[in-house]
Coordinates of C-alpha atoms in Angstrom, one line a residue:
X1056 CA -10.8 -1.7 7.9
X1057 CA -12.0 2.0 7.6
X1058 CA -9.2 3.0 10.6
X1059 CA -6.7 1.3 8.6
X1060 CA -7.5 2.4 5.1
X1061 CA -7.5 6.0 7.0
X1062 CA -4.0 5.6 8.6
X1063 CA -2.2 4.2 5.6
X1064 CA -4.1 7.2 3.4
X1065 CA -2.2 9.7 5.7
X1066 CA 0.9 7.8 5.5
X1067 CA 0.6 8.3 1.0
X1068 CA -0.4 11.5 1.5
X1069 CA 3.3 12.4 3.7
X1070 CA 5.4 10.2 1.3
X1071 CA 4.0 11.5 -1.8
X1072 CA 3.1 15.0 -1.6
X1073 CA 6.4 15.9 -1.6
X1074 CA 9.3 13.9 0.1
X1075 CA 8.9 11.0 -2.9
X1076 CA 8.4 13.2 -6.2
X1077 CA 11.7 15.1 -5.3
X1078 CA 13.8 12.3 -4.1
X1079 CA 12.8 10.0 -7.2
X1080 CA 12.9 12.9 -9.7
X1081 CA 15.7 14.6 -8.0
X1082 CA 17.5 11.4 -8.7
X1083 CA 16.5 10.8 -12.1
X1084 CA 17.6 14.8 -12.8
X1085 CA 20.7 14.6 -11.1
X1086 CA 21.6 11.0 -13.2
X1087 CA 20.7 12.8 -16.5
X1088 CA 23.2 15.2 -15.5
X1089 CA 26.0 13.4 -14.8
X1090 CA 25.5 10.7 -17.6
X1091 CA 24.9 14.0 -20.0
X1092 CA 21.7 12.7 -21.1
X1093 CA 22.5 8.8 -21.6
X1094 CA 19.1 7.8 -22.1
X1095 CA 18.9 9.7 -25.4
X1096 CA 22.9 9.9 -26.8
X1097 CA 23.1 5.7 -25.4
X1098 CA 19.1 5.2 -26.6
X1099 CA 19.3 3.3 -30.3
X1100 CA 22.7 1.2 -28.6
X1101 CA 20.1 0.2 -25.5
X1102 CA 17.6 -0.6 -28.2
X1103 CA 19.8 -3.1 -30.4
X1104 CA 21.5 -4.6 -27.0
X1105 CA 17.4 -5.7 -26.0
X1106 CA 16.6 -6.9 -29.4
X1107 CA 19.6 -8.1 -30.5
X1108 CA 19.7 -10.7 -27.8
X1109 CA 15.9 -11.5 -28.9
X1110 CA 14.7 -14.9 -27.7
X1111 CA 12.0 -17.3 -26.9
X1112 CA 13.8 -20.3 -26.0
X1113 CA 17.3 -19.1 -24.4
X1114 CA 20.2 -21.1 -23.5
X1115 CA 20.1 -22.3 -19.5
X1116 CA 22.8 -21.3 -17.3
X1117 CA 24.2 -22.6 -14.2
X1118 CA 24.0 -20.8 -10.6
X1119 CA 20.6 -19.0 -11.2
X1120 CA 22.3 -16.9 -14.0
X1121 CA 20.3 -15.6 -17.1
X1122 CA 20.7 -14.6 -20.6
X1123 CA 20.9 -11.1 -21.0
X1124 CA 17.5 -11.8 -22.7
X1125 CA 15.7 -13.4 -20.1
X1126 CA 17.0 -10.9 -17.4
X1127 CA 15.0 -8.0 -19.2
X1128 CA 12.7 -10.5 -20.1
X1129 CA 11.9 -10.6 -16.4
X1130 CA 12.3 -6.6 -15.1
X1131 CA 9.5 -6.6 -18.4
X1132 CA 7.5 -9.1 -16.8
X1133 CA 7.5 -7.2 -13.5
X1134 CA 6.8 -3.8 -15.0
X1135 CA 4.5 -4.5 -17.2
X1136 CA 1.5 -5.5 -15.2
X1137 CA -1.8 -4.4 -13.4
X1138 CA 0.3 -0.5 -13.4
X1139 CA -0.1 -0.6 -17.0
X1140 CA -3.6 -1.2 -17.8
X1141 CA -5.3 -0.7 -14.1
X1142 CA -3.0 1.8 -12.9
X1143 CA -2.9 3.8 -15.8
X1144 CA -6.6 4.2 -15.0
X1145 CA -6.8 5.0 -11.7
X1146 CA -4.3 8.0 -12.7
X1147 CA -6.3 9.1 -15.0
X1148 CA -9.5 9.3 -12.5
X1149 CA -7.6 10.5 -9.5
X1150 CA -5.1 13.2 -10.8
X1151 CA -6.8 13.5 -14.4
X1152 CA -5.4 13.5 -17.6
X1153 CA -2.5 15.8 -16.6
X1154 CA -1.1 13.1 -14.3
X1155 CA 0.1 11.3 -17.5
X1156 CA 2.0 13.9 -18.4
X1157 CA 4.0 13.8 -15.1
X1158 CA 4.1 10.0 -15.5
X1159 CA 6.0 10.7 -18.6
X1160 CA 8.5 12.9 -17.1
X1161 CA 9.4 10.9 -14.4
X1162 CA 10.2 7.7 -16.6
X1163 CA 12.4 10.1 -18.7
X1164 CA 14.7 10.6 -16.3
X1165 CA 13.9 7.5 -14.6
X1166 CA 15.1 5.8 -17.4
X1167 CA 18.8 7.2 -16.0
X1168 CA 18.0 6.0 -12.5
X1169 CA 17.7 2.5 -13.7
X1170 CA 20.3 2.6 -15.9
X1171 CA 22.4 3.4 -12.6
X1172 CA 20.5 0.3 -10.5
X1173 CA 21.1 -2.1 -13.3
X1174 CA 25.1 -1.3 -13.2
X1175 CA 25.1 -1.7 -10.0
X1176 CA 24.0 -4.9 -9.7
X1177 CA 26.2 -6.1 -12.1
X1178 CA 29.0 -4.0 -10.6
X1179 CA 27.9 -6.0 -6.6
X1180 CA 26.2 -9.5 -7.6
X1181 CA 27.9 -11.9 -5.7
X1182 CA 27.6 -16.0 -5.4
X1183 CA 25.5 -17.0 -2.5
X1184 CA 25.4 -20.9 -1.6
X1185 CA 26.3 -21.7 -5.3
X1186 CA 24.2 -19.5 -6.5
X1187 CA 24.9 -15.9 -8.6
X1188 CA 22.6 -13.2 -6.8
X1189 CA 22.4 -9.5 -6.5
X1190 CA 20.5 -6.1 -5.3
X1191 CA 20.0 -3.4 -4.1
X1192 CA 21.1 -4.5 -0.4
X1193 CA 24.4 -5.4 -1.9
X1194 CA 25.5 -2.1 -3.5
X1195 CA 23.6 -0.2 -0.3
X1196 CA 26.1 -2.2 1.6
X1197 CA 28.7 -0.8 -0.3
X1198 CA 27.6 2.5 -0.3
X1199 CA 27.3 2.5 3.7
X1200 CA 29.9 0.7 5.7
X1201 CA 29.6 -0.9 9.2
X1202 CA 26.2 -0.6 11.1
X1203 CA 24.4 1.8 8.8
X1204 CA 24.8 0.0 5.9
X1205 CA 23.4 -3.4 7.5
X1206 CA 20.3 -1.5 8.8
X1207 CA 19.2 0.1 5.7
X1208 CA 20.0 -3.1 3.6
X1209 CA 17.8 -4.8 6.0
X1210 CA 15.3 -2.0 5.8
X1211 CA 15.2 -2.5 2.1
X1212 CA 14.7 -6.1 2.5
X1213 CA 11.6 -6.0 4.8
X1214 CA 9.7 -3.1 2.5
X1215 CA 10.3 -5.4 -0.7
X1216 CA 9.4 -8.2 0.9
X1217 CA 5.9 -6.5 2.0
X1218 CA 5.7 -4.6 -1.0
X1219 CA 5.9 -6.9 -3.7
X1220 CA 6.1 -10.0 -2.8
X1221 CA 3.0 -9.7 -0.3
X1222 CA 0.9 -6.1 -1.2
X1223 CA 2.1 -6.0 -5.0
X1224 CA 1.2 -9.3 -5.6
X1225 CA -2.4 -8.4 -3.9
X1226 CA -2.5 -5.6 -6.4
X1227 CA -2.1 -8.1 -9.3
X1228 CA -4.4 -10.6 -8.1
X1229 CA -6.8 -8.1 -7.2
X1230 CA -6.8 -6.7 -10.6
X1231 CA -7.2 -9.8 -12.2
X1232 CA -10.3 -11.3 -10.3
X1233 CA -12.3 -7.5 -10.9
X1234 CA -11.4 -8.5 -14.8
X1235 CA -12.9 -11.4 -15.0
X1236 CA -15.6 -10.6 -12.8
X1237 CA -16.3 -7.8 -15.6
X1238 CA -15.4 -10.3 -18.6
X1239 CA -18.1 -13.2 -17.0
X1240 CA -20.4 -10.1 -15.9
X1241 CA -20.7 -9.3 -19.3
X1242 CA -22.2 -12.6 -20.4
X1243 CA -24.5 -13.1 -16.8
X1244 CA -22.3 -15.2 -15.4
X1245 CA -21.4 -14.5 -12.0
X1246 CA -18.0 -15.6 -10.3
X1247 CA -16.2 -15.1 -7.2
X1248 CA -12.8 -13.3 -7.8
X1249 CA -11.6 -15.8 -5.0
X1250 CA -12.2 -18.4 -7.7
X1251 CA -9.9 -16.7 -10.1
X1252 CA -7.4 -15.9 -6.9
X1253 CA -7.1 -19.7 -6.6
X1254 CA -6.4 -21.1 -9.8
X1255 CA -4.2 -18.0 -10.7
X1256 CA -2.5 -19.4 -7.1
X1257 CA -2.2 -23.0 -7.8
X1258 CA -0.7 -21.9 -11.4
X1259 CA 2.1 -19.4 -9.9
X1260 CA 2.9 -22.3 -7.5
X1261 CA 3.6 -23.9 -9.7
X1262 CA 6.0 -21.4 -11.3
X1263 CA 7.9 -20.7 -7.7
X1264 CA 8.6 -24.3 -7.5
X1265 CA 10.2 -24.6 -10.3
X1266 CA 13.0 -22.0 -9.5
X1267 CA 15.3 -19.0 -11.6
X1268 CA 15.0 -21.9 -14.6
X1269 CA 11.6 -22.3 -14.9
X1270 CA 10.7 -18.6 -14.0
X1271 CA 13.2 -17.1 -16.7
X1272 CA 12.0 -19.7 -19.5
X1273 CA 8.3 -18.5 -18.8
X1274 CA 9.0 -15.1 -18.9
X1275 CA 11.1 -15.0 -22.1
X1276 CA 8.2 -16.4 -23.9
X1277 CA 5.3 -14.8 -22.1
X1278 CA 6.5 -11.4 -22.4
X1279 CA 7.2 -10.5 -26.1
X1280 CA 3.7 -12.4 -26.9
X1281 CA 1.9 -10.6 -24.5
X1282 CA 3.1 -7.3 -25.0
X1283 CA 2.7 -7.9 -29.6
X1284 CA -0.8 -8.5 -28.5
X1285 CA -1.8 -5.7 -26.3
X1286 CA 0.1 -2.9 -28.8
X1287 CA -1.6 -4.4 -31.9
X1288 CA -5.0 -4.7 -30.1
X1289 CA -4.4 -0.8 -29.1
X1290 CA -3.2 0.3 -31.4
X1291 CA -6.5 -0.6 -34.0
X1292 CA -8.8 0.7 -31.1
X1293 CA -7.1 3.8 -31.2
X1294 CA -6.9 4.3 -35.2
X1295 CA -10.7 3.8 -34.9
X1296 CA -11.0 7.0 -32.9
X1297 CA -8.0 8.5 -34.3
X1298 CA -9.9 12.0 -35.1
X1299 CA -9.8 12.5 -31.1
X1300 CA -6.1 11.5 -30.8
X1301 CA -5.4 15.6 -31.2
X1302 CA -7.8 16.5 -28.1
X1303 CA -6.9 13.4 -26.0
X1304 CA -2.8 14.7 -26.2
X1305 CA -4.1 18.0 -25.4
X1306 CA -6.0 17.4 -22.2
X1307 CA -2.9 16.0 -21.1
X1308 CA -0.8 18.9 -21.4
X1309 CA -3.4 21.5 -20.5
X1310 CA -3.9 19.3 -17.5
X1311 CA -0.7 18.8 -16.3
X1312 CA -0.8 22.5 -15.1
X1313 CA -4.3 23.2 -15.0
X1314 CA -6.5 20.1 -14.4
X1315 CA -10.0 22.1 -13.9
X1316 CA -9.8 23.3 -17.7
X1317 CA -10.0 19.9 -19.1
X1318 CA -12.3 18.3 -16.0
X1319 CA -14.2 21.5 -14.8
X1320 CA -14.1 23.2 -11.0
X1321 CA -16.0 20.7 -9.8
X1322 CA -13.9 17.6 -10.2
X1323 CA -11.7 19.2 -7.2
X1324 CA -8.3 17.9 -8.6
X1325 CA -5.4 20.1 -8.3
X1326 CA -2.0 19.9 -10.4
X1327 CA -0.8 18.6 -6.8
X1328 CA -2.9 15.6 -7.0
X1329 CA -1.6 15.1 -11.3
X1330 CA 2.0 15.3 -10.0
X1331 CA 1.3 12.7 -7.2
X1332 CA -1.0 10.5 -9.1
X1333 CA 1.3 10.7 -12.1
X1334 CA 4.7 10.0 -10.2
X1335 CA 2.7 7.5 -7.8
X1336 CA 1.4 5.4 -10.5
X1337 CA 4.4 5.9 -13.0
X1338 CA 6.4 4.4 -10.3
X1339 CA 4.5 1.1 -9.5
X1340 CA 4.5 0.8 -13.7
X1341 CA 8.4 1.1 -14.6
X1342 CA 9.7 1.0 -11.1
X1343 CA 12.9 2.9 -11.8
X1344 CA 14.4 4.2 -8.5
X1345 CA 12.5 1.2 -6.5
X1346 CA 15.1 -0.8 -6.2
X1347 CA 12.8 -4.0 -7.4
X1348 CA 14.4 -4.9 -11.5
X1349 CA 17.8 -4.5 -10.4
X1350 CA 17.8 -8.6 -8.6
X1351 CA 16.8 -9.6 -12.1
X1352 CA 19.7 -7.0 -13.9
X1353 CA 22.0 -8.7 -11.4
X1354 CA 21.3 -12.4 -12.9
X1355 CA 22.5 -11.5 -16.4
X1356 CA 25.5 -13.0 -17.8
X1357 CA 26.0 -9.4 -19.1
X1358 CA 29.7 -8.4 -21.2
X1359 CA 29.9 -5.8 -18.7
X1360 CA 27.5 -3.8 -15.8
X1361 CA 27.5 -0.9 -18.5
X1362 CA 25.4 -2.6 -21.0
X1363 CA 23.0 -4.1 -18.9
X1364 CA 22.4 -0.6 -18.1
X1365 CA 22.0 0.2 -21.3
X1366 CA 19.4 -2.8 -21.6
X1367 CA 17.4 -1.7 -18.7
X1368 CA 16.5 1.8 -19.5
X1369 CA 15.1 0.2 -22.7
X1370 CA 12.9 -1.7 -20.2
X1371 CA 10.9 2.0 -18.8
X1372 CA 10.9 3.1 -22.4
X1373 CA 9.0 0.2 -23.4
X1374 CA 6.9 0.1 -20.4
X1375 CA 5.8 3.8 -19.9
X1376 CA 6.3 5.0 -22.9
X1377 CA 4.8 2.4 -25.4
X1378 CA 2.9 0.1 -23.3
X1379 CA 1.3 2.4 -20.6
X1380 CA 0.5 5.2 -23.3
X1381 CA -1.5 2.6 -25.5
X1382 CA -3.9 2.2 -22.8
X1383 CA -4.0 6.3 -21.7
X1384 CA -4.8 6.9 -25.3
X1385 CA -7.4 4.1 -26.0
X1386 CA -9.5 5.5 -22.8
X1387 CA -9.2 9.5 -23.7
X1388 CA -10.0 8.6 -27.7
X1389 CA -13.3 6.6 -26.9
X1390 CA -14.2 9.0 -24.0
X1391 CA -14.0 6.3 -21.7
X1392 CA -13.1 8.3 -18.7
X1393 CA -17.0 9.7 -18.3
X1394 CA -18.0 6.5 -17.6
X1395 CA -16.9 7.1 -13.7
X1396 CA -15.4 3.3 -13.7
X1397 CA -12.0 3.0 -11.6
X1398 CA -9.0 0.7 -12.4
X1399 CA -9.1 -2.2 -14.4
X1400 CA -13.5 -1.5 -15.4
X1401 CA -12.2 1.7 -17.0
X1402 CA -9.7 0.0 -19.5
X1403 CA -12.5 -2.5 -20.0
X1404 CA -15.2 0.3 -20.5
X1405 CA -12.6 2.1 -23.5
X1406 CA -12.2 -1.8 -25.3
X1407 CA -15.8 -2.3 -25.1
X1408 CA -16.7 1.3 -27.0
X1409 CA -14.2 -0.3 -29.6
X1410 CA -15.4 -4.2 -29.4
X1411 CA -18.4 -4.7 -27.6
X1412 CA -18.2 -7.5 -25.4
X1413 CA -15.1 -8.3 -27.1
X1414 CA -13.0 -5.7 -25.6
X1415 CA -14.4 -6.7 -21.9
X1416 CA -12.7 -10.3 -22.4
X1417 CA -9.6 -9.1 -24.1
X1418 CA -8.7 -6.7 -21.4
X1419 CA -9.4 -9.4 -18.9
X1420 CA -6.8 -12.2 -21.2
X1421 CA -4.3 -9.4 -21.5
X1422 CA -4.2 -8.2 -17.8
X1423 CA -4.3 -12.4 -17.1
X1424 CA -0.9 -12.6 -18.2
X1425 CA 0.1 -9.0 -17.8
X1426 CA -0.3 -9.3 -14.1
X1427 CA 0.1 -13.0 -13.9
X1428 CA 4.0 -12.3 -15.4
X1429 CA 4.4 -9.7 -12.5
X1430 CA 3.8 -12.0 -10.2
X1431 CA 6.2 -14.3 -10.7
X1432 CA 9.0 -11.5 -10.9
X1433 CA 7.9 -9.5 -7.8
X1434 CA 8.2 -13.1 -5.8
X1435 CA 11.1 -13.7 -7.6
X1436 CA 12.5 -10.1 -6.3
X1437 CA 11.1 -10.9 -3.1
X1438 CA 12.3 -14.0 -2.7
X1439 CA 16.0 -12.9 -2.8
X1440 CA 15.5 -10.1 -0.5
X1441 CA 13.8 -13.2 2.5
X1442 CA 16.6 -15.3 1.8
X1443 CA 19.5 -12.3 2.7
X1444 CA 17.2 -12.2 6.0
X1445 CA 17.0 -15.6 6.8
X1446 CA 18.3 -17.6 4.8
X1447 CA 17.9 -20.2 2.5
X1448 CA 15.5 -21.9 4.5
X1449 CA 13.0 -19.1 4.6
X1450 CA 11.9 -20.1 0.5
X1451 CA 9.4 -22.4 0.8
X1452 CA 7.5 -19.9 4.0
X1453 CA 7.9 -17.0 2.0
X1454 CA 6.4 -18.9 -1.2
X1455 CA 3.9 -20.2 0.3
X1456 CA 2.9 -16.9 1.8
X1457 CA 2.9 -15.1 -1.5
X1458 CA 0.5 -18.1 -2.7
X1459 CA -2.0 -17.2 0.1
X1460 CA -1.7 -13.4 -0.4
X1461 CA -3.0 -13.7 -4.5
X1462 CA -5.8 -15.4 -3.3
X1463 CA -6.9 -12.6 -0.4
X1464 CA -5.6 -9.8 -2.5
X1465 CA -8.2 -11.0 -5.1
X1466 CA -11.3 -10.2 -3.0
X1467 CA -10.0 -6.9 -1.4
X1468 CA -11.4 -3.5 -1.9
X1469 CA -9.4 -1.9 -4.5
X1470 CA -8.8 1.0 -2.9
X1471 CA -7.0 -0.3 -0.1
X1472 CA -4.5 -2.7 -1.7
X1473 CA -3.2 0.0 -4.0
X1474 CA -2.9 2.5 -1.0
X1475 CA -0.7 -0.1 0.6
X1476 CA 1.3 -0.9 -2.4
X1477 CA 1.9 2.6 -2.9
X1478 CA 2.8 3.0 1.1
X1479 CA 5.3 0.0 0.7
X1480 CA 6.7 1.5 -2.5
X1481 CA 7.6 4.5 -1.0
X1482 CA 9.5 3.2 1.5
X1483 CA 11.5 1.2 -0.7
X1484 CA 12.6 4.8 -2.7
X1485 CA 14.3 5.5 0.2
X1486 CA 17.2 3.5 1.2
X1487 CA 17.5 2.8 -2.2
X1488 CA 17.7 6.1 -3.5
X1489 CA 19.9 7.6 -1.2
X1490 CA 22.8 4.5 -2.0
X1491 CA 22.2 5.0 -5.6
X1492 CA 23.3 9.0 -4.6
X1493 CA 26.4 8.2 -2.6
X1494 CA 27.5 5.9 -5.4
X1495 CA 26.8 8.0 -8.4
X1496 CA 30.5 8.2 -8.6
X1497 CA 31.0 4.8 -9.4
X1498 CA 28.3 4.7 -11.5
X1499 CA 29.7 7.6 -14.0
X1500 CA 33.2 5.7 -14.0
X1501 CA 31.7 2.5 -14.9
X1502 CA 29.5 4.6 -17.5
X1503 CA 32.9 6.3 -18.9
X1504 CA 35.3 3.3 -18.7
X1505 CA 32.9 1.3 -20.7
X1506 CA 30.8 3.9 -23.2
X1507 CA 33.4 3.5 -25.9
X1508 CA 34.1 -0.2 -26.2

């Protein structure tokens, strides 16, 4: 285990000390550019697309297709998971407070990058079997004719396969089994995480059997619930300590470009490890540039690829910029982060300065369905991506597989599944990135055609 925790270390440290944070920014900058800033001039028309379309019960539709709704409904339910309330965390222990402010800048021009995925989709999704689908392995097709384009589309299938539907979805079991763990600790009451791997299992199987319907009516309601919760359970934690708010934003911005005068020489963390921390982690939260919310953006029975773009960006706003910061704030206000917990502890450790053992359990509820609603939309996202390699047949394997990894990934060290989720993001970035480059083209037609109307 030590060999392998040591080899896939090495393989982070190559993808994400540099090759990563300049292809994922570099592509979020060079979007903002050529979409002259659409995530701020096309921000309130994203906002009243999303809300507009507000639902918890939405219409059903034929061929696997989704209300607009339900579609961002679903990238929500993937973003918003363990990355938000764990990962946050672990960014804040391993790169400091600084790497939250590089989290921030990545979503901002991430939220351009996504708006490019999401039109894509829309602009490729195609009917497969009698049934509306889409991706990233579509538009790379198009990207990259002949032999190239079929390698890195299958390239991309195979990383998102691993890296959601099998490592991601050991992150989010992982994450919730240490809550609980916590939440029943904090009573004396010991459990086995693989306890809580297996009915959190049997419940998701439940879920996958049920298909595109049953996934997009869970998620529609899940999601706006959850999230109300979370903000409103934050937000009172952090108006308790609200007289630190001032020195919590500054240790972010001090940090960002020198972590040792907030955390002292001896912490050894260098703005290298904020910028990778902070991109790393801001990645596996909004995901923009992965390639993973675009199979969801393809599903929508969108007026046209341009708005669902629109729609989307709103998704990383919500995600990074409400969501995530709620829980960044609520540790550096209550002074959390000197307790030396790691991942989800640490969020538990700033509710429980707030709560008592209160805040333990409502961590552990929120991350429940947090992580619980990721699951269902990274197998849902891996799903499509087994099918385009073998089929339709491959479904029920791939299910069932997924099913098996939430209950190992619930007992695994937590160090190891998020180095391999980060490993198998990473490789994702790159075929998808580089056909999101060669079609930026498209992408600013389809943005000009349609910005007017």
């Amino acid at each position: 285990m030590d060999v392998i925790t040591n080899l896939v270390a090495k393989g982070n440290s190559f993808l994400w000390s540099f090759l990563l944070i300049v292809l994922l920014c570099g592509t979020g900058i060079y979007y903002t550019i050529r979409l002259r800033f659409i995530q701020v001039r096309k921000f309130g028309e994203g906002w009243k697309l999303v809300f507009g379309h507000l639902s918890l019960n939405g219409e059903k539709h034929e061929k696997g297709e989704m209300t607009p709704f339900q579609s961002i409904a679903t990238a929500i339910a993937a973003q918003v998971g363990t990355g938000n309330l764990a990962g946050a965390a672990t960014a804040l222990l391993g790169g400091g407070p600084g790497a939250i402010f590089w989290m921030w800048v990545s979503a901002f021009f991430g939220m351009s990058t996504i708006y490019a995925e999401a039109t894509l989709a829309q602009n490729f999704k195609t009917e497969v079997n009698g049934e509306v689908t889409g991706g990233p392995v579509y538009y790379i097709k198009a990207a990259f004719k002949g032999t190239l384009g079929k390698v890195l589309a299958g390239l991309f299938a195979i990383f998102i396969v691993l890296a959601l539907g099998f490592m991601g979805n050991m992150v989010q079991a992982n994450s919730i089994g240490a809550a609980f763990t916590e939440a029943f600790g904090a009573f004396n009451i010991t459990i086995s995480p693989v306890v809580i791997g297996v009915i959190v299992a049997a419940v998701a199987a439940f879920v996958f059997l049920g298909g595109t319907q049953r996934l997009a009516s869970v998620v529609e309601k899940v999601v706006p619930i959850m999230a109300g919760v979370y903000i409103v359970g934050s937000l009172i934690l952090i108006i308790m300590n609200i007289a630190n708010l001032p020195a919590a934003i500054k240790m972010i911005f001090v940090g960002a470009f020198d972590p040792q005068a907030v955390l002292g020489a001896g912490a050894g963390i260098a703005v290298k490890e904020a910028i990778r921390f902070g991109v790393a982690r801001g990645l596996f939260s909004n995901e923009a540039g992965m390639g993973s919310t675009p199979h969801a953006h393809a599903r929508a029975t969108a007026e046209n690829p341009h708005k669902q773009g629109l729609c989307a960006m709103i998704s990383v706003f919500i995600d990074t910029f409400v969501i995530l910061n709620l829980t960044v704030f609520s540790v550096l206000t209550t002074g959390a982060l000197e307790s030396g917990k790691n991942g989800t502890a640490l969020t538990q450790a700033a509710f429980m300065r707030g709560f008592g053992t209160f805040g333990i359990v409502f961590v552990a509820v929120c991350l429940l369905f947090f992580a619980f609603s990721t699951i269902l939309g990274w197998h849902f996202f891996g799903l499509i991506n087994a099918k385009y390699l073998f089929g339709d047949g491959a479904a029920k394997i791939y299910s069932l597989l997924v099913v098996v990894c939430i209950i190992i990934g619930s007992a695994l060290k937590l160090e190891l599944v998020w180095d391999l989720a980060d490993f198998f993001n990473g490789l994702m970035v790159i075929p998808n990135a580089m056909a999101l480059l060669a079609l930026s083209g498209l992408v600013v037609k389809i943005c000009n055609k349609y910005s007017d109307k």
